[in-house]
Each structure stands twice: as structure tokens, then as C-alpha cells.
Amino acid sequence: MPHPPVAIFHSLLAVCLITLAANTWSHGDAVDKVRRQPLSAATTDAPRSDLAQAERIPFVDAHVHLNSLPMQLDLMQRWGASQAVVFWGGRSSNESVTEGARLHPGRLIPFASISPERTAYRPHWEGDSKALLQQLDDMLATGLFKGIGEISAVHFPSAGFAETDFGVIGPMMTGIMELARKHKVPVMVHVESTRMADLEQLLQRFPDVPVIWAHGGYTPLFLARRMLDRYPNLYYELSARTWALHPRSPDYTILRDGVRVWPEWLALIESMPARFMVGTDASHRSAASDEMKYASVQSFLAQLKPGAREQVASGTLLRLVGIDPVVAAPLQRPASTP
């Protein structure tokens, strides 16, 4: 069936931005030198074409590292994201995420993190620190945080990110899950598929705790289907899976030609849309890279059937964090951002 005009536009725009981002990645460290400003001071002068202001498919971004509040609000406005789940990045903290959420209640959905990639937190994970779990308990008790994550218990190394490899069923992760159960919030985990057996044990032990698997563990299709069939408390978050190119592996994308989703993936997602959600993995290091990420989400959503599209775009995530989609925050201009 041919795409409607809006879908065609989204796909063409995605191709342009994906190509731009691919060229940016080829320059290596050049990406990391762009827009490295602290949360409280960063601004954005990202390109603003007339095309970028066209109609978008509304969605909730399930995966944002909030390093620049102004840049994030601008991206959301221009790319149709009514709300976003935000947690720390390399240049932010739980405190700065809290500040952003207080300034923009309902628009930014904060998650609390005690992830071991943080230099100060790694020794706590190595020593199975109950004190760190108490910090998380205290943060969740405020009622501000709507979830826990991203918790990178097992994360392959990448530029600027030291490898983490901690027990998925060890004291720290089980302690986090117990707090999620206590406070009735979901947990977003980054666990590589090499430790999927351990993740299965965690899901079995805590069947009442919703677990959002960041990037869907980059699993192939048959493992995605198997995991979702076996564990009703598991949810697939698709950030980085909709990119045409991934800096670590070409196998991570669910696209067959840089734009079109593999029909088998579309069939799986449309058969259980309440188990999938979209995300960008925006981090505000590069305007070109983040533009590509948002364009890729729009292109992906345009390829879903309308009923499934609404669930994957917003319904799944909002339900998990206890927000009524009917009263979800409308798009707002970021001009009044402090």
C-alpha cells in the first residue's frame, strides 16, 4: 500500500538527515566537540528549515539523556514530541534532571538513576552498597520521579563510556527491582543480549515490575518475539533501532535500507503494540545527530498502521508511568525557557 503524502515526506526527510548524521559520524571526535555546554547554560542554533516545521506524528520520547534543557525543548517542539522521559547524561545529574522537570512539569518525565557508569557510583556497585540503594529510595519517595533508569548494568564500551558488567541478578539490580516494586514504577535497563539469560531470571523473579529494555537489547527478531511472549512484564524500547546507521554495529537497526522497516519487524510490533515504545537516545552532543534521531522516529511511526502507531508512539509509555494520554501535556513553544 503506498504511503500517504505525510509519510512520504517523513521518509524523504529522514533520508536527508540520516545521510547528514552519517557524514558527521565519519568525522569521529568532531561530533563530541559540538554543543558541550552544561544544562543550565546551553542554547541551540540547530538548522531550522521550513520542512522541519511541517506536521508531525505526535509521540512521547522514551529515552533522553538531558544534557541541554533548551536544546531538548527545541527538538521536542520541532519534531512532535509532546513529552519525554529524561534521565542523566554525561554532563548532567539527577539534580539537574529534577530541575528541568520542575520547570516543565508534565512535559518532562524524570527517571532516577544510580547507574554504575557514574564514576562515583561504580565503587558502590562493586561493593553492593546498601547506601546507594537508600539514596534511590529517598529520591523515589519524593514522588517526582516516575521511573528508574537508565540502569546500564551491562553495557559494551563506546566512545566516552567505560564498559559496565555487573550482575543482572546480583544485590544491586535486585535491590533496584525491589524499590521499583515498593514505589510502583517501571525500570529501564541497559543489558546486552549476551546476558539475556540473567535478565530472564530477573523478569521471572519480579513479574509485577515493568521492565523497559533499552534498545530492546539489540536482539534479533526471533529473540524479541521469544522474550515478549515469555515475559508479560517486559517492554521493548526502540531508541537507536530506528537509526539507519549505528556507530557500533549495522545489525542493530530494524531498517532494511536505511528507511523502510523490515516487514517482519512491522508485523511483530503491530501484533503487540502495547509492548513497544519509541525513543531517540538524544544526548545533545551534536545537532546533526539528534536531528537524525528524531527524524528516524517520525519515519518509523509513519510506517505503522494507525491503531498500532498510537500505542507505540505514546500509549505504552504513558500507561507505564501512570499518565492519562487524554490529559497529556500539549506541545508548547520553548521561547519562555529560562
Short mmCIF file of C-alpha atoms in Angstrom, two decimals:
data_model
loop_
_atom_site.label_atom_id
_atom_site.label_comp_id
_atom_site.label_asym_id
_atom_site.label_seq_id
_atom_site.Cartn_x
_atom_site.Cartn_y
_atom_site.Cartn_z
CA MET A 1 0.00 0.00 0.00
CA PRO A 2 1.55 3.40 -0.92
CA HIS A 3 2.48 5.78 1.85
CA PRO A 4 0.25 8.83 2.40
CA PRO A 5 1.86 12.18 1.45
CA VAL A 6 2.91 12.95 5.03
CA ALA A 7 4.58 9.55 5.38
CA ILE A 8 6.47 10.09 2.12
CA PHE A 9 7.67 13.46 3.36
CA HIS A 10 8.84 11.96 6.65
CA SER A 11 10.75 9.22 4.88
CA LEU A 12 12.47 11.62 2.48
CA LEU A 13 13.38 13.99 5.29
CA ALA A 14 14.72 11.09 7.31
CA VAL A 15 16.97 10.05 4.44
CA CYS A 16 18.45 13.55 4.23
CA LEU A 17 19.07 13.83 7.95
CA ILE A 18 20.37 10.28 8.28
CA THR A 19 22.86 10.99 5.49
CA LEU A 20 23.93 14.17 7.24
CA ALA A 21 24.40 12.32 10.52
CA ALA A 22 26.36 9.54 8.83
CA ASN A 23 28.75 12.12 7.41
CA THR A 24 29.03 13.67 10.86
CA TRP A 25 29.87 10.31 12.47
CA SER A 26 32.62 9.78 9.89
CA HIS A 27 34.49 12.72 11.38
CA GLY A 28 34.92 10.88 14.69
CA ASP A 29 35.65 13.28 17.50
CA ALA A 30 34.06 16.20 15.66
CA VAL A 31 30.68 15.04 16.93
CA ASP A 32 31.79 15.21 20.55
CA LYS A 33 33.02 18.78 20.21
CA VAL A 34 29.62 20.16 19.25
CA ARG A 35 27.37 21.72 21.87
CA ARG A 36 29.15 20.54 25.03
CA GLN A 37 27.54 23.10 27.34
CA PRO A 38 26.09 22.49 30.80
CA LEU A 39 22.35 22.04 31.26
CA SER A 40 21.80 25.45 32.82
CA ALA A 41 23.60 27.42 30.13
CA ALA A 42 23.28 25.57 26.83
CA THR A 43 21.48 27.11 23.87
CA THR A 44 20.79 25.81 20.40
CA ASP A 45 21.08 27.25 16.93
CA ALA A 46 20.24 23.99 15.13
CA PRO A 47 19.19 24.42 11.48
CA ARG A 48 15.52 25.40 11.10
CA SER A 49 14.21 24.65 7.62
CA ASP A 50 10.61 25.22 6.59
CA LEU A 51 10.30 21.47 6.18
CA ALA A 52 11.19 20.92 9.84
CA GLN A 53 8.08 22.87 10.85
CA ALA A 54 5.66 20.62 8.91
CA GLU A 55 3.09 18.40 10.55
CA ARG A 56 4.50 15.67 12.77
CA ILE A 57 3.15 12.45 14.23
CA PRO A 58 2.75 13.16 17.97
CA PHE A 59 4.82 10.90 20.19
CA VAL A 60 6.39 10.57 23.62
CA ASP A 61 10.17 10.14 23.60
CA ALA A 62 11.04 7.29 25.97
CA HIS A 63 14.81 7.82 26.06
CA VAL A 64 16.56 11.17 26.50
CA HIS A 65 19.83 11.99 28.25
CA LEU A 66 19.10 15.52 29.42
CA ASN A 67 22.37 17.38 28.91
CA SER A 68 20.86 20.59 27.46
CA LEU A 69 17.39 21.66 28.51
CA PRO A 70 16.94 24.39 25.84
CA MET A 71 18.13 22.10 23.07
CA GLN A 72 15.82 19.29 24.21
CA LEU A 73 12.75 21.53 24.36
CA ASP A 74 13.52 22.86 20.90
CA LEU A 75 13.92 19.36 19.46
CA MET A 76 10.64 18.26 21.03
CA GLN A 77 8.78 21.24 19.65
CA ARG A 78 10.07 20.87 16.11
CA TRP A 79 9.77 17.09 15.91
CA GLY A 80 6.39 16.46 17.51
CA ALA A 81 7.38 15.05 20.91
CA SER A 82 4.75 16.19 23.41
CA GLN A 83 6.66 14.67 26.34
CA ALA A 84 9.95 12.92 27.02
CA VAL A 85 11.38 10.56 29.61
CA VAL A 86 14.57 12.22 30.80
CA PHE A 87 17.49 10.97 32.85
CA TRP A 88 21.07 11.96 33.30
CA GLY A 89 23.73 12.12 30.63
CA GLY A 90 27.46 12.69 30.65
CA ARG A 91 27.05 16.36 31.58
CA SER A 92 24.05 16.22 33.89
CA SER A 93 22.84 14.58 37.10
CA ASN A 94 19.74 13.52 39.00
CA GLU A 95 19.67 17.04 40.40
CA SER A 96 19.71 18.77 37.02
CA VAL A 97 17.08 16.36 35.69
CA THR A 98 14.95 17.25 38.72
CA GLU A 99 15.42 20.95 37.97
CA GLY A 100 14.31 20.50 34.37
CA ALA A 101 11.23 18.52 35.38
CA ARG A 102 10.22 21.13 37.96
CA LEU A 103 10.49 23.86 35.33
CA HIS A 104 8.43 21.85 32.85
CA PRO A 105 6.06 19.60 34.80
CA GLY A 106 4.13 17.12 32.69
CA ARG A 107 6.33 17.80 29.69
CA LEU A 108 9.48 16.17 31.03
CA ILE A 109 9.04 12.81 32.77
CA PRO A 110 12.03 12.28 35.10
CA PHE A 111 13.60 8.90 35.88
CA ALA A 112 16.04 8.48 38.78
CA SER A 113 19.31 6.69 38.11
CA ILE A 114 22.10 5.15 40.17
CA SER A 115 23.71 3.54 37.12
CA PRO A 116 27.26 2.20 37.54
CA GLU A 117 28.78 4.12 34.63
CA ARG A 118 28.91 7.09 37.01
CA THR A 119 32.44 7.27 38.41
CA ALA A 120 31.19 7.99 41.90
CA TYR A 121 28.70 5.12 41.79
CA ARG A 122 30.85 2.33 40.34
CA PRO A 123 32.54 1.51 43.70
CA HIS A 124 29.09 1.18 45.27
CA TRP A 125 28.15 -1.41 42.65
CA GLU A 126 31.44 -3.22 43.15
CA GLY A 127 30.73 -3.37 46.88
CA ASP A 128 26.96 -4.00 46.67
CA SER A 129 26.30 -0.81 48.63
CA LYS A 130 23.03 -0.57 50.51
CA ALA A 131 23.74 3.16 50.99
CA LEU A 132 23.32 3.76 47.25
CA LEU A 133 20.02 1.90 47.24
CA GLN A 134 18.92 4.11 50.13
CA GLN A 135 19.71 7.17 48.01
CA LEU A 136 17.46 5.81 45.28
CA ASP A 137 14.73 5.05 47.80
CA ASP A 138 14.90 8.63 49.07
CA MET A 139 14.65 10.03 45.53
CA LEU A 140 11.65 7.89 44.69
CA ALA A 141 9.95 8.82 47.97
CA THR A 142 9.70 12.44 46.77
CA GLY A 143 7.14 11.34 44.19
CA LEU A 144 8.81 13.41 41.47
CA PHE A 145 10.44 10.53 39.64
CA LYS A 146 8.14 8.40 37.50
CA GLY A 147 10.59 5.57 36.93
CA ILE A 148 14.11 4.25 37.45
CA GLY A 149 16.75 4.31 34.74
CA GLU A 150 18.55 4.13 32.57
CA ILE A 151 20.44 1.49 34.58
CA SER A 152 23.38 0.29 32.49
CA ALA A 153 24.16 -2.92 34.35
CA VAL A 154 25.76 -4.50 31.27
CA HIS A 155 26.88 -2.07 28.58
CA PHE A 156 29.55 -2.64 25.93
CA PRO A 157 32.24 0.07 25.77
CA SER A 158 31.82 3.03 23.44
CA ALA A 159 33.33 6.47 22.95
CA GLY A 160 33.37 8.20 26.34
CA PHE A 161 31.63 5.27 28.05
CA ALA A 162 33.57 2.74 30.08
CA GLU A 163 32.23 -0.81 29.87
CA THR A 164 29.95 -1.97 32.68
CA ASP A 165 29.42 -5.64 33.50
CA PHE A 166 27.57 -6.14 36.76
CA GLY A 167 25.37 -8.95 37.97
CA VAL A 168 21.90 -8.69 36.47
CA ILE A 169 20.58 -10.84 39.32
CA GLY A 170 23.05 -9.52 41.89
CA PRO A 171 22.25 -7.49 45.04
CA MET A 172 22.24 -4.09 43.34
CA MET A 173 19.87 -4.95 40.49
CA THR A 174 17.54 -6.97 42.73
CA GLY A 175 17.59 -4.10 45.21
CA ILE A 176 16.60 -1.70 42.43
CA MET A 177 13.77 -4.01 41.41
CA GLU A 178 12.53 -4.24 44.99
CA LEU A 179 12.41 -0.44 45.16
CA ALA A 180 10.56 -0.32 41.84
CA ARG A 181 8.01 -2.71 43.32
CA LYS A 182 7.76 -0.65 46.51
CA HIS A 183 7.20 2.63 44.67
CA LYS A 184 5.23 1.09 41.79
CA VAL A 185 7.42 2.47 39.00
CA PRO A 186 8.97 0.89 35.89
CA VAL A 187 12.69 0.23 35.48
CA MET A 188 14.62 0.93 32.29
CA VAL A 189 17.66 -1.32 31.98
CA HIS A 190 20.51 -1.48 29.51
CA VAL A 191 21.51 -5.14 29.45
CA GLU A 192 23.31 -6.54 26.43
CA SER A 193 21.84 -9.65 24.85
CA THR A 194 24.90 -11.61 25.95
CA ARG A 195 23.37 -11.56 29.45
CA MET A 196 19.83 -12.28 28.35
CA ALA A 197 19.58 -15.46 30.43
CA ASP A 198 20.23 -13.43 33.57
CA LEU A 199 17.67 -10.85 32.51
CA GLU A 200 15.15 -13.66 32.14
CA GLN A 201 15.77 -14.69 35.73
CA LEU A 202 15.21 -11.11 36.87
CA LEU A 203 11.94 -10.90 34.94
CA GLN A 204 10.79 -14.19 36.46
CA ARG A 205 11.65 -13.07 39.98
CA PHE A 206 9.81 -9.75 39.65
CA PRO A 207 6.80 -10.46 37.42
CA ASP A 208 4.91 -7.47 38.84
CA VAL A 209 7.63 -4.92 37.95
CA PRO A 210 7.52 -3.44 34.42
CA VAL A 211 10.96 -3.65 32.82
CA ILE A 212 11.73 -1.44 29.83
CA TRP A 213 14.58 -2.98 27.85
CA ALA A 214 16.56 -0.07 26.42
CA HIS A 215 17.14 -0.54 22.68
CA GLY A 216 15.37 -3.87 23.04
CA GLY A 217 18.76 -5.30 23.98
CA TYR A 218 19.63 -5.00 20.26
CA THR A 219 18.22 -8.50 19.86
CA PRO A 220 17.36 -10.05 16.51
CA LEU A 221 13.73 -10.54 15.63
CA PHE A 222 13.27 -14.12 16.82
CA LEU A 223 14.67 -13.32 20.27
CA ALA A 224 12.46 -10.25 20.55
CA ARG A 225 9.41 -12.39 19.84
CA ARG A 226 10.54 -15.08 22.29
CA MET A 227 11.21 -12.65 25.14
CA LEU A 228 7.95 -10.75 24.69
CA ASP A 229 5.96 -13.98 24.53
CA ARG A 230 7.54 -15.35 27.69
CA TYR A 231 7.55 -12.26 29.91
CA PRO A 232 4.43 -10.04 30.10
CA ASN A 233 6.31 -7.51 32.24
CA LEU A 234 8.91 -6.84 29.53
CA TYR A 235 8.66 -3.82 27.22
CA TYR A 236 10.77 -3.07 24.16
CA GLU A 237 12.12 0.46 23.81
CA LEU A 238 13.25 1.15 20.25
CA SER A 239 15.74 4.01 20.52
CA ALA A 240 18.72 3.52 18.18
CA ARG A 241 16.88 0.65 16.46
CA THR A 242 15.28 3.12 14.01
CA TRP A 243 18.58 4.73 13.01
CA ALA A 244 19.80 3.92 9.51
CA LEU A 245 23.34 3.58 10.83
CA HIS A 246 24.58 2.67 14.28
CA PRO A 247 28.16 3.58 15.23
CA ARG A 248 28.73 0.18 16.88
CA SER A 249 27.05 -2.36 14.62
CA PRO A 250 24.99 -2.43 11.40
CA ASP A 251 22.98 -5.29 12.93
CA TYR A 252 21.34 -3.00 15.49
CA THR A 253 18.92 -1.32 13.09
CA ILE A 254 15.49 -2.76 12.24
CA LEU A 255 15.60 -0.99 8.86
CA ARG A 256 16.33 -2.87 5.66
CA ASP A 257 17.51 0.05 3.51
CA GLY A 258 18.04 2.99 5.84
CA VAL A 259 14.37 4.00 5.84
CA ARG A 260 11.94 1.09 5.44
CA VAL A 261 11.34 -1.19 8.41
CA TRP A 262 11.69 -4.90 7.77
CA PRO A 263 8.16 -6.29 7.18
CA GLU A 264 8.74 -8.97 9.82
CA TRP A 265 9.55 -6.34 12.44
CA LEU A 266 6.46 -4.33 11.47
CA ALA A 267 4.34 -7.46 11.82
CA LEU A 268 5.69 -8.19 15.30
CA ILE A 269 5.27 -4.62 16.53
CA GLU A 270 1.77 -4.31 15.10
CA SER A 271 0.77 -7.63 16.66
CA MET A 272 1.61 -6.38 20.18
CA PRO A 273 1.89 -2.57 20.08
CA ALA A 274 1.23 -2.26 23.82
CA ARG A 275 4.67 -3.79 24.42
CA PHE A 276 6.69 -1.35 22.30
CA MET A 277 7.65 2.31 22.65
CA VAL A 278 9.79 4.77 20.68
CA GLY A 279 12.80 6.74 21.86
CA THR A 280 15.58 8.81 20.37
CA ASP A 281 18.55 8.38 22.75
CA ALA A 282 19.13 12.11 22.28
CA SER A 283 22.12 13.38 24.24
CA HIS A 284 22.67 16.91 22.87
CA ARG A 285 26.26 16.33 21.82
CA SER A 286 25.56 17.04 18.16
CA ALA A 287 22.71 18.92 16.49
CA ALA A 288 23.03 16.82 13.32
CA SER A 289 22.97 13.54 15.25
CA ASP A 290 19.92 14.44 17.35
CA GLU A 291 18.06 15.72 14.28
CA MET A 292 18.67 12.35 12.64
CA LYS A 293 17.37 10.52 15.70
CA TYR A 294 14.09 12.45 15.77
CA ALA A 295 13.64 12.16 12.01
CA SER A 296 14.14 8.40 12.24
CA VAL A 297 11.34 8.11 14.82
CA GLN A 298 8.97 10.07 12.61
CA SER A 299 9.82 7.88 9.61
CA PHE A 300 9.31 4.71 11.65
CA LEU A 301 5.95 5.80 13.08
CA ALA A 302 4.67 6.74 9.62
CA GLN A 303 5.10 3.10 8.57
CA LEU A 304 2.90 1.66 11.33
CA LYS A 305 -0.83 1.09 10.98
CA PRO A 306 -2.80 3.88 12.73
CA GLY A 307 -4.03 1.74 15.64
CA ALA A 308 -0.61 0.37 16.45
CA ARG A 309 1.03 3.74 15.82
CA GLU A 310 -0.83 5.45 18.65
CA GLN A 311 0.13 2.77 21.16
CA VAL A 312 3.79 2.66 20.17
CA ALA A 313 4.07 6.45 19.87
CA SER A 314 2.70 7.25 23.32
CA GLY A 315 0.14 4.88 24.83
CA THR A 316 2.52 2.20 26.05
CA LEU A 317 4.90 4.56 27.82
CA LEU A 318 2.26 6.82 29.33
CA ARG A 319 0.40 3.86 30.77
CA LEU A 320 3.57 2.56 32.45
CA VAL A 321 4.29 5.89 34.15
CA GLY A 322 0.67 6.44 35.16
CA ILE A 323 -0.13 9.40 32.91
CA ASP A 324 -3.51 9.66 31.22
CA PRO A 325 -2.91 10.19 27.48
CA VAL A 326 -6.08 12.29 27.30
CA VAL A 327 -4.62 14.93 29.61
CA ALA A 328 -1.01 14.64 28.44
CA ALA A 329 0.85 17.90 28.05
CA PRO A 330 0.28 19.65 24.68
CA LEU A 331 3.14 20.93 22.56
CA GLN A 332 4.49 24.24 23.78
CA ARG A 333 6.92 26.71 22.36
CA PRO A 334 10.24 26.76 24.29
CA ALA A 335 10.60 30.54 23.94
CA SER A 336 9.90 31.14 27.63
CA THR A 337 12.55 28.67 28.78
CA PRO A 338 14.73 30.33 31.42
#
